[in-house]
């Protein structure tokens, strides 16, 4: 339960060079993971990661650290399962104690339709080789005794899907682990360096304009999450992204009480207990577009009602801190990864609430995409042109669970 | 948790309203005349500015009228609200 | 005992008994667990989370980083500060090792919410808040004054004078004036913990466990025209070696404990300060009988204070510092100066200056900047609607505070000269033993390690060291951590900034935020007017949206399957009745009503004749099925539209959206009449007999009352609408009546049908019957990715209309993909297995290619999926199980056998058309 020993050295604070082969815009989890895998898998190290604020200070610092791969559609399951497999070896790969703990996730069903959707997802997961089970209420109570499975709640628990390999990890340490490896490989991680515009030559971008001067580059890899639209607007490239506040919160440190992760869409909350002992919770996005990194309090109140409804023993736990990130969501709740009309500008965005769990997987696949200049098969289904053809990967309509 | 000024009801709690996304996206006069790309743009592509944004809100739990607002997405502050589809109140 | 006579605002005439760590103690009303324990000489309350070192009280209120306790009785509550927990009879508490414990049973206490609107909200009832509230009250404004401590007055101890009188008298006078003023609400023990836009402030009022109030705690949702933040300031420590040892406290805390609770925390006291305010603590403790010595870290002690100390006999040593403490569980000496001279003491008071409590200013985006004179972060710009006054604004001299907060009629106080503070975050020493955050066992060495690792941001340092993340959210440690980080980086602290203040200001129980929204009040429960009859009939209910719908009506000994088979058979062979009142109903009225509906439905509604009914489908712009239902044309300019139960509000919202924002020129009005009309469906070959009997004046013959028509009639003068609509394929009538009369109508239908064995049936039977006919349930057989064509319902998509919502999307490339999923039926070849709903559909692989079997071989993953089972039932009519499924290219594969994995088995099932019962449609007319 104690905090791990961090390495003595994490990263340099270099001055930006005049030019790089690859400029990664965004020093969050995805940008840092992309940098790491560019170096490790492809030997590409003349790379800069440009971060407008402090490293991994956006959504990477603000998520609820849930990791799972029990998505409905083949395309989503493939990228998230690839990611989960990488998570399973990540402590060794990074040489960093990221506190990855596979404690399983329960996705609760509260209505008959929830049950149908849950079974559908479990069966799809099994056929895709992903660990998944359907549990009845009694089995739910065995996995997580503090869930109220009795009939005295408004929407009684009808059962749950269970993915035992799901888990949590310490978000900051994951980011620092990737950053350290990237730095070791010679990649420049440059903080307080905001990309404000691009230097364009025909259908290519030859450099980025930043708060610390122009930087020339061969390829631009956008990993800017909620700020992606703002950046692509500079290039006149439109995306179907919308940025929303998403709030989360923690309690004080508590003795172990919650052994797994529980998510519920009908009684809307998701909760796990972190290593130190705090309960970490989230719920739905605030409805309006917003870059303010704060949301409305009624969302928190509703989340607390849901938490106490499902976990009566949480009544006198205390809300210690709440915050918000900026999630970029797409019309089908699936990401946008791949090429843009500018041949050397690649985009990775739209992960909504799924970004953290995808971190190693998308870093791996995006690095491959950047290195080879063509979409890796894992990201090919998430191309921008799906909105034109209609080949959406509709995770909210079908899967119900979007976090 | 803001107060949003409904053009009909006055300032009301944010929780009474429903968000409707970007404003002023007219339904195409003849959708069949659009190619797939143009249709996709109408269907899915919306502005997502960091700053002033003209958007739709509905006073759902009040008068149920739609309104057009201009709001700053950084500060969330409303610069104006007016009845939808009219240039003046 | 360390209690001093003549001090304290506790009621010494009464005694309360409580238990701490298994030992019984006494205290007085007005005591906190901290003050009562300190009065008994108990200084160690728990142990630290990481190192297991002893922890005691450092502050005297919510800023305290050290004195965490667990309440066990009257009800377990984790991680409360001993300094804020009032002692009550029977309280059982214990010290914690950094973590709390939740109760194992549900909390039955009540928590309430209250909405409050006011002109001015004043946060803090110290001198600044009191005069600000008084000024607003005198101006005739609606005022709410909240203060987090049990009693008003803030830091005023009674030693000050205001308007020439003792400050406590001034406090009493203002409180009395506010109490007498109209439109003033004054709440003590109420913490404003979050500030949101447009003057919205959340405040938690605590009533305690035993006060007899209906609610234990209450959250006030305050909407204020103006928010005055008068929340004071929090003293911060100076970091030195072994400063985590019990017996090291903030100077203000010791003073507060003396004046509030009459507790003298030490007898031999060293005060180490770089700020004037600690001198007051030194003199007050001296006056109460302690031996006090001041060590002033500044080059020179302030002349005025030095003179007062000299007069009182309090030694003052300036230009030196305290480097560390000695002792085991409690300080026994401090080490002074470079020589580390040992000075015996049982209490070290430190004062490193003050951090304005500007949290509520910061919550709404108010910027804080480092003020070199203050040596702290303070509000740096004006914020509309929010005013920060007094110490929260960095104003400390009482006279200045009163003037800043009170305006024109501010009272006066003695002028003070405040000597410049010195910036001193820590004294020289071993960084590994210098605690920056004692709640997290984080030291200067940890900060140095973070900086050495390459970190340059306070946010990184916070995350690396965990400083400021404990219960107190860094109230005393946050700015110190910024200061030390800045020193290590060689940068000004102002440039580095500090971490962001986030709500809540102090911890708030989950249950208080949940309020009454639990159990049946978590979400409204909607029931139909017939609900009590369903309950009486023993119905099992299901949740559909907020509605409770009768799912089936088991007879004694029946399980669901048996009951549903019985109900299905009754409808197919005789007659059944179902409460369909939950269906959404929208009255669409106006000259352009038909135009609007033509836009919104995939089929034509304008051609529908008055008196007739048409089934319709609505799609989203993306061409995916959104909802379906029947449309009755009531008049040329009036339609009644029904929607699915769960989608009613959404459909109405969508219709309003199109009407108001896209086609405002259409003259149409939309009105929800879901709750005004109840619908009872009478279905089965004998339904005509039943309906004809109840409504004897209506000719219910097929010729007079055709399928998909409606007629109005009356029953005992009550208007009733009859419609020939069938969702089962059987002869059926929907009987609609104003909801007042629905329960009575239900009874009459049952009576009239008694001779035919009329059977109430629920949603499950309704689902089976419609599935036998291949009618989809939107939301069950569709999932937002299904078009009408996918459902085999091209007939409901108009080819005549130039456009309707969704039409253009049908022409997208993906919609002509032959691999799209179609709705088909699946019949398990063993005629026995009920396929679980949600099962996936895959290719069937025979065990033995020579011999077709009902069970196949499931290959190892990944197994390509062809679709999934959307609905699956046992059919009384077919005498076997059947299913509906969405299957890739399904309509082109009729007759083929596919596999459905069920558990470890691969069940063979044959694809068929969706209409399994009465494909000719012969039964609908009876």
CSV table of C-alpha atoms in Angstrom, one decimal, chain C residues 184-543:
chain,number,residue,atom,x,y,z
C,184,UNK,CA,-31.2,37.6,7.1
C,185,UNK,CA,-30.3,33.9,7.5
C,186,UNK,CA,-27.4,33.2,9.8
C,187,UNK,CA,-26.1,29.6,9.9
C,188,UNK,CA,-23.2,28.5,12.0
C,189,UNK,CA,-21.7,25.0,11.7
C,190,UNK,CA,-22.3,25.5,8.0
C,191,UNK,CA,-19.4,25.2,5.6
C,192,UNK,CA,-19.5,26.8,2.1
C,193,UNK,CA,-17.5,24.1,0.3
C,194,UNK,CA,-18.0,24.8,-3.4
C,195,UNK,CA,-18.5,27.9,-5.5
C,196,UNK,CA,-19.8,27.6,-9.1
C,197,UNK,CA,-20.9,30.1,-11.7
C,198,UNK,CA,-23.3,33.0,-11.2
C,199,UNK,CA,-23.1,33.1,-7.5
C,200,UNK,CA,-23.9,29.4,-6.9
C,201,UNK,CA,-22.5,28.2,-3.6
C,202,UNK,CA,-22.9,24.8,-1.9
C,203,UNK,CA,-22.9,24.8,1.9
C,204,UNK,CA,-23.1,21.9,4.3
C,205,UNK,CA,-24.9,22.5,7.5
C,206,UNK,CA,-24.1,20.0,10.3
C,207,UNK,CA,-26.7,19.2,12.9
C,208,UNK,CA,-24.8,16.4,14.6
C,209,UNK,CA,-26.1,13.0,15.6
C,210,UNK,CA,-28.1,13.7,18.6
C,211,UNK,CA,-29.8,17.1,18.2
C,212,UNK,CA,-33.2,15.7,17.3
C,213,UNK,CA,-33.2,17.5,14.0
C,214,UNK,CA,-34.9,15.6,11.2
C,215,UNK,CA,-31.8,15.7,9.0
C,216,UNK,CA,-28.3,15.0,10.2
C,217,UNK,CA,-26.8,17.3,7.6
C,218,UNK,CA,-28.3,19.6,5.0
C,219,UNK,CA,-26.8,20.8,1.8
C,220,UNK,CA,-27.8,24.4,1.0
C,221,UNK,CA,-27.7,25.2,-2.7
C,222,UNK,CA,-27.4,28.9,-2.5
C,223,UNK,CA,-27.9,31.2,-5.5
C,224,UNK,CA,-26.5,34.6,-4.5
C,225,UNK,CA,-26.5,37.9,-6.3
C,226,UNK,CA,-23.1,38.6,-4.7
C,227,UNK,CA,-20.7,36.4,-2.8
C,228,UNK,CA,-18.6,37.9,-0.1
C,229,UNK,CA,-15.7,35.6,0.8
C,230,UNK,CA,-14.6,36.5,4.3
C,231,UNK,CA,-13.2,33.1,5.1
C,232,UNK,CA,-10.0,34.3,6.9
C,233,UNK,CA,-6.6,32.8,6.5
C,234,UNK,CA,-4.7,29.8,7.6
C,235,UNK,CA,-1.5,29.9,9.3
C,236,UNK,CA,1.3,27.8,7.8
C,237,UNK,CA,4.2,26.1,9.5
C,238,UNK,CA,7.9,26.5,9.1
C,239,UNK,CA,9.5,23.2,8.1
C,240,UNK,CA,12.2,22.0,10.4
C,241,UNK,CA,13.7,18.7,11.5
C,242,UNK,CA,11.3,16.3,13.2
C,243,UNK,CA,8.5,18.8,12.9
C,244,UNK,CA,6.0,16.0,12.7
C,245,UNK,CA,6.3,15.2,16.4
C,246,UNK,CA,3.2,15.7,18.5
C,247,UNK,CA,3.7,18.9,20.4
C,248,UNK,CA,4.5,21.0,17.3
C,249,UNK,CA,1.6,23.2,16.5
C,250,UNK,CA,0.6,26.3,14.7
C,251,UNK,CA,0.7,29.3,17.0
C,252,UNK,CA,-2.8,30.3,16.1
C,253,UNK,CA,-4.1,26.8,17.0
C,254,UNK,CA,-2.7,27.0,20.6
C,255,UNK,CA,-4.2,30.4,21.0
C,256,UNK,CA,-7.5,29.3,19.6
C,257,UNK,CA,-7.6,26.2,21.9
C,258,UNK,CA,-7.0,28.5,24.9
C,259,UNK,CA,-9.7,31.0,24.1
C,260,UNK,CA,-12.3,28.6,22.8
C,261,UNK,CA,-11.8,25.6,25.0
C,262,UNK,CA,-9.8,26.9,27.9
C,263,UNK,CA,-7.0,24.4,27.1
C,264,UNK,CA,-3.4,25.3,27.7
C,265,UNK,CA,-1.6,23.0,25.3
C,266,UNK,CA,1.8,23.4,26.8
C,267,UNK,CA,3.4,24.5,30.0
C,268,UNK,CA,6.9,25.2,28.5
C,269,UNK,CA,6.4,26.8,25.2
C,270,UNK,CA,8.7,27.9,22.4
C,271,UNK,CA,7.2,30.1,19.7
C,272,UNK,CA,9.1,30.2,16.5
C,273,UNK,CA,7.8,32.8,14.1
C,274,UNK,CA,8.6,35.1,11.2
C,275,UNK,CA,5.3,36.9,11.6
C,276,UNK,CA,3.8,39.2,14.2
C,277,UNK,CA,0.6,37.3,14.9
C,278,UNK,CA,2.4,34.6,16.8
C,279,UNK,CA,3.3,37.1,19.5
C,280,UNK,CA,-0.3,37.4,20.5
C,281,UNK,CA,-0.3,33.6,21.0
C,282,UNK,CA,2.9,33.8,23.0
C,283,UNK,CA,1.5,36.5,25.3
C,284,UNK,CA,-1.9,34.8,25.7
C,285,UNK,CA,-0.3,31.5,26.6
C,286,UNK,CA,2.0,33.3,29.0
C,287,UNK,CA,-0.9,35.0,30.5
C,288,UNK,CA,-2.6,31.7,31.0
C,289,UNK,CA,0.3,30.4,33.0
C,290,UNK,CA,2.8,28.9,30.5
C,291,UNK,CA,6.5,29.7,30.4
C,292,UNK,CA,6.9,31.1,26.9
C,293,UNK,CA,10.0,32.0,24.9
C,294,UNK,CA,9.9,33.5,21.4
C,295,UNK,CA,12.3,32.8,18.7
C,296,UNK,CA,11.9,35.3,15.9
C,297,UNK,CA,13.4,34.2,12.6
C,298,UNK,CA,13.6,37.8,11.4
C,299,UNK,CA,16.7,39.9,12.0
C,300,UNK,CA,14.9,42.0,14.6
C,301,UNK,CA,11.9,41.4,16.7
C,302,UNK,CA,9.1,43.9,16.0
C,303,UNK,CA,9.5,46.7,18.5
C,304,UNK,CA,6.0,46.9,19.8
C,305,UNK,CA,5.6,43.2,20.4
C,306,UNK,CA,9.1,43.0,21.9
C,307,UNK,CA,8.3,45.7,24.4
C,308,UNK,CA,5.1,43.9,25.4
C,309,UNK,CA,7.0,40.7,25.8
C,310,UNK,CA,9.6,42.4,27.9
C,311,UNK,CA,7.0,43.9,30.1
C,312,UNK,CA,5.4,40.5,30.5
C,313,UNK,CA,8.6,38.7,31.1
C,314,UNK,CA,8.5,36.7,27.9
C,315,UNK,CA,12.1,36.3,26.4
C,316,UNK,CA,12.4,37.1,22.8
C,317,UNK,CA,15.4,36.0,20.7
C,318,UNK,CA,15.6,37.4,17.2
C,319,UNK,CA,17.8,36.7,14.3
C,320,UNK,CA,17.9,32.9,14.9
C,321,UNK,CA,15.8,30.0,14.2
C,322,UNK,CA,14.6,26.6,15.4
C,323,UNK,CA,16.3,23.7,13.6
C,324,UNK,CA,14.6,20.7,15.0
C,325,UNK,CA,12.8,19.0,17.9
C,326,UNK,CA,13.8,16.3,20.4
C,327,UNK,CA,11.5,13.8,22.2
C,328,UNK,CA,9.8,10.5,21.7
C,329,UNK,CA,6.1,10.7,21.4
C,330,UNK,CA,6.1,14.3,22.3
C,331,UNK,CA,8.4,17.3,22.0
C,332,UNK,CA,10.7,17.6,25.0
C,333,UNK,CA,13.1,20.2,23.6
C,334,UNK,CA,13.8,22.2,20.5
C,335,UNK,CA,17.2,22.9,18.8
C,336,UNK,CA,17.8,26.6,18.4
C,337,UNK,CA,20.1,28.2,15.9
C,338,UNK,CA,23.2,27.1,14.1
C,339,UNK,CA,24.6,25.6,17.3
C,340,UNK,CA,21.4,23.6,17.7
C,341,UNK,CA,21.2,24.7,21.3
C,342,UNK,CA,18.8,22.5,23.2
C,343,UNK,CA,15.9,24.4,24.7
C,344,UNK,CA,13.6,22.3,26.8
C,345,UNK,CA,9.9,22.7,26.1
C,346,UNK,CA,6.7,20.6,25.8
C,347,UNK,CA,5.3,22.7,23.0
C,348,UNK,CA,6.7,24.3,19.9
C,349,UNK,CA,4.5,26.8,18.2
C,350,UNK,CA,5.4,27.8,14.7
C,351,UNK,CA,4.2,30.6,12.4
C,352,UNK,CA,5.5,30.9,8.9
C,353,UNK,CA,2.9,33.4,7.9
C,354,UNK,CA,-0.6,33.1,6.5
C,355,UNK,CA,-2.3,31.7,3.5
C,356,UNK,CA,-5.5,33.6,2.6
C,357,UNK,CA,-8.4,31.2,2.4
C,358,UNK,CA,-9.3,32.2,-1.1
C,359,UNK,CA,-10.6,28.8,-2.1
C,360,UNK,CA,-14.1,30.0,-3.0
C,361,UNK,CA,-12.6,32.7,-5.1
C,362,UNK,CA,-10.4,30.2,-6.9
C,363,UNK,CA,-13.2,27.7,-7.5
C,364,UNK,CA,-14.8,30.1,-10.0
C,365,UNK,CA,-11.6,30.8,-11.8
C,366,UNK,CA,-10.4,33.8,-9.7
C,367,UNK,CA,-6.6,34.1,-10.2
C,368,UNK,CA,-4.2,34.0,-7.3
C,369,UNK,CA,-0.8,35.7,-7.4
C,370,UNK,CA,2.1,35.6,-5.0
C,371,UNK,CA,2.3,38.8,-2.9
C,372,UNK,CA,5.9,39.4,-1.7
C,373,UNK,CA,4.8,41.6,1.2
C,374,UNK,CA,2.2,39.1,2.3
C,375,UNK,CA,4.5,36.1,1.5
C,376,UNK,CA,1.6,34.2,0.2
C,377,UNK,CA,-0.9,33.8,-2.6
C,378,UNK,CA,-3.8,36.2,-2.6
C,379,UNK,CA,-6.6,37.1,-5.0
C,380,UNK,CA,-5.1,39.0,-7.9
C,381,UNK,CA,-8.0,40.4,-9.9
C,382,UNK,CA,-11.6,41.4,-9.5
C,383,UNK,CA,-14.2,38.8,-10.3
C,384,UNK,CA,-17.7,39.8,-11.2
C,385,UNK,CA,-20.1,39.0,-8.4
C,386,UNK,CA,-17.5,37.9,-5.9
C,387,UNK,CA,-15.8,40.1,-3.3
C,388,UNK,CA,-13.0,38.9,-1.1
C,389,UNK,CA,-12.4,40.7,2.2
C,390,UNK,CA,-10.3,40.5,5.3
C,391,UNK,CA,-7.6,38.0,5.8
C,392,UNK,CA,-8.9,36.0,2.8
C,393,UNK,CA,-7.9,38.9,0.7
C,394,UNK,CA,-4.5,39.3,2.5
C,395,UNK,CA,-5.7,42.1,4.8
C,396,UNK,CA,-4.7,41.3,8.4
C,397,UNK,CA,-4.8,44.3,10.7
C,398,UNK,CA,-8.2,44.3,12.3
C,399,UNK,CA,-8.9,48.0,11.7
C,400,UNK,CA,-8.1,47.4,8.0
C,401,UNK,CA,-10.2,44.3,7.9
C,402,UNK,CA,-13.2,46.1,9.3
C,403,UNK,CA,-12.9,49.0,6.9
C,404,UNK,CA,-12.5,46.7,3.9
C,405,UNK,CA,-15.5,44.6,4.8
C,406,UNK,CA,-17.8,47.1,6.4
C,407,UNK,CA,-17.5,50.1,4.1
C,408,UNK,CA,-19.0,53.4,5.3
C,409,UNK,CA,-20.3,52.2,8.6
C,410,UNK,CA,-17.4,50.1,9.5
C,411,UNK,CA,-16.5,50.0,13.1
C,412,UNK,CA,-13.1,51.0,14.3
C,413,UNK,CA,-10.2,49.1,16.0
C,414,UNK,CA,-6.8,50.0,17.3
C,415,UNK,CA,-4.4,50.7,14.5
C,416,UNK,CA,-1.6,48.1,14.3
C,417,UNK,CA,1.8,48.2,12.8
C,418,UNK,CA,2.6,45.0,11.1
C,419,UNK,CA,6.3,44.3,10.7
C,420,UNK,CA,7.3,42.9,7.3
C,421,UNK,CA,7.2,39.1,7.3
C,422,UNK,CA,10.2,37.1,6.3
C,423,UNK,CA,10.0,34.4,3.6
C,424,UNK,CA,11.1,31.3,5.5
C,425,UNK,CA,9.9,27.9,4.2
C,426,UNK,CA,12.3,25.8,6.2
C,427,UNK,CA,15.3,26.1,8.4
C,428,UNK,CA,18.6,24.3,7.7
C,429,UNK,CA,18.6,20.6,8.6
C,430,UNK,CA,18.3,17.0,7.4
C,431,UNK,CA,15.8,17.1,4.5
C,432,UNK,CA,14.8,13.5,5.1
C,433,UNK,CA,13.5,14.5,8.6
C,434,UNK,CA,11.8,17.8,7.5
C,435,UNK,CA,8.2,17.1,7.0
C,436,UNK,CA,6.3,19.2,4.4
C,437,UNK,CA,3.1,17.3,4.6
C,438,UNK,CA,2.7,15.3,7.8
C,439,UNK,CA,-0.5,13.8,6.6
C,440,UNK,CA,1.3,12.1,3.8
C,441,UNK,CA,4.7,11.6,5.5
C,442,UNK,CA,6.3,13.7,2.7
C,443,UNK,CA,9.6,15.4,3.4
C,444,UNK,CA,11.8,18.0,1.9
C,445,UNK,CA,14.0,15.1,0.7
C,446,UNK,CA,11.0,13.9,-1.3
C,447,UNK,CA,10.6,17.3,-2.9
C,448,UNK,CA,14.3,17.4,-3.6
C,449,UNK,CA,14.1,13.9,-5.2
C,450,UNK,CA,11.2,15.0,-7.4
C,451,UNK,CA,13.1,18.1,-8.6
C,452,UNK,CA,16.2,16.0,-9.1
C,453,UNK,CA,14.2,13.6,-11.2
C,454,UNK,CA,13.6,16.5,-13.6
C,455,UNK,CA,10.3,17.8,-12.4
C,456,UNK,CA,9.8,21.5,-12.7
C,457,UNK,CA,6.1,21.9,-12.1
C,458,UNK,CA,4.4,22.0,-8.7
C,459,UNK,CA,1.7,19.7,-10.0
C,460,UNK,CA,4.4,17.1,-10.7
C,461,UNK,CA,6.0,17.6,-7.3
C,462,UNK,CA,2.6,17.2,-5.7
C,463,UNK,CA,1.9,14.0,-7.6
C,464,UNK,CA,5.4,12.6,-7.0
C,465,UNK,CA,5.4,13.4,-3.3
C,466,UNK,CA,1.6,13.2,-2.7
C,467,UNK,CA,1.9,16.5,-0.8
C,468,UNK,CA,-1.4,18.2,-0.5
C,469,UNK,CA,-3.5,15.3,-1.4
C,470,UNK,CA,-4.7,14.2,2.0
C,471,UNK,CA,-7.9,15.1,3.9
C,472,UNK,CA,-6.8,18.7,4.4
C,473,UNK,CA,-5.9,19.1,0.7
C,474,UNK,CA,-2.7,20.9,1.6
C,475,UNK,CA,-4.3,23.7,3.6
C,476,UNK,CA,-1.0,24.1,5.5
C,477,UNK,CA,1.4,22.3,3.3
C,478,UNK,CA,0.6,23.4,-0.2
C,479,UNK,CA,2.2,26.8,-0.3
C,480,UNK,CA,5.1,25.6,1.7
C,481,UNK,CA,5.7,22.9,-0.9
C,482,UNK,CA,5.6,25.5,-3.6
C,483,UNK,CA,8.1,27.6,-1.7
C,484,UNK,CA,10.5,24.8,-1.2
C,485,UNK,CA,10.2,23.6,-4.7
C,486,UNK,CA,10.9,27.1,-6.0
C,487,UNK,CA,14.0,27.4,-3.8
C,488,UNK,CA,15.3,24.1,-5.1
C,489,UNK,CA,14.7,25.1,-8.6
C,490,UNK,CA,16.1,28.5,-8.0
C,491,UNK,CA,13.0,30.2,-9.3
C,492,UNK,CA,10.6,32.7,-7.7
C,493,UNK,CA,7.7,31.0,-6.0
C,494,UNK,CA,5.3,33.4,-7.8
C,495,UNK,CA,6.5,32.2,-11.2
C,496,UNK,CA,6.0,28.6,-10.1
C,497,UNK,CA,2.5,29.1,-8.8
C,498,UNK,CA,0.6,26.8,-6.6
C,499,UNK,CA,-1.7,23.8,-7.2
C,500,UNK,CA,-5.3,24.5,-8.0
C,501,UNK,CA,-8.0,24.7,-5.4
C,502,UNK,CA,-10.9,22.4,-6.2
C,503,UNK,CA,-14.2,21.8,-4.5
C,504,UNK,CA,-14.9,20.8,-1.9
C,505,UNK,CA,-13.2,23.1,0.6
C,506,UNK,CA,-13.6,20.5,3.3
C,507,UNK,CA,-14.6,16.8,2.9
C,508,UNK,CA,-18.4,16.3,2.5
C,509,UNK,CA,-20.1,12.9,3.1
C,510,UNK,CA,-21.4,11.2,0.0
C,511,UNK,CA,-24.7,10.8,1.7
C,512,UNK,CA,-25.1,14.5,2.2
C,513,UNK,CA,-24.6,15.1,-1.5
C,514,UNK,CA,-27.0,12.2,-2.3
C,515,UNK,CA,-29.6,13.8,0.0
C,516,UNK,CA,-33.0,12.2,-0.3
C,517,UNK,CA,-32.3,10.9,-3.8
C,518,UNK,CA,-32.1,7.3,-2.7
C,519,UNK,CA,-34.3,4.2,-3.0
C,520,UNK,CA,-37.6,5.1,-4.6
C,521,UNK,CA,-36.6,8.7,-4.7
C,522,UNK,CA,-33.5,8.0,-6.7
C,523,UNK,CA,-35.5,8.4,-9.8
C,524,UNK,CA,-39.3,9.1,-10.1
C,525,UNK,CA,-41.4,6.0,-10.2
C,526,UNK,CA,-44.1,6.2,-12.8
C,527,UNK,CA,-47.1,3.9,-12.5
C,528,UNK,CA,-50.3,3.7,-14.6
C,529,UNK,CA,-53.7,4.3,-13.1
C,530,UNK,CA,-54.3,0.6,-13.2
C,531,UNK,CA,-51.2,-0.2,-11.2
C,532,UNK,CA,-52.9,-1.2,-8.0
C,533,UNK,CA,-54.9,-3.8,-9.9
C,534,UNK,CA,-51.7,-5.3,-11.3
C,535,UNK,CA,-50.2,-5.4,-7.8
C,536,UNK,CA,-53.4,-7.0,-6.4
C,537,UNK,CA,-53.2,-9.6,-9.2
C,538,UNK,CA,-49.7,-10.5,-8.1
C,539,UNK,CA,-47.9,-9.1,-11.2
C,540,UNK,CA,-44.2,-9.1,-11.4
C,541,UNK,CA,-43.0,-5.7,-12.7
C,542,UNK,CA,-40.2,-4.6,-14.9
C,543,UNK,CA,-38.6,-1.2,-15.1
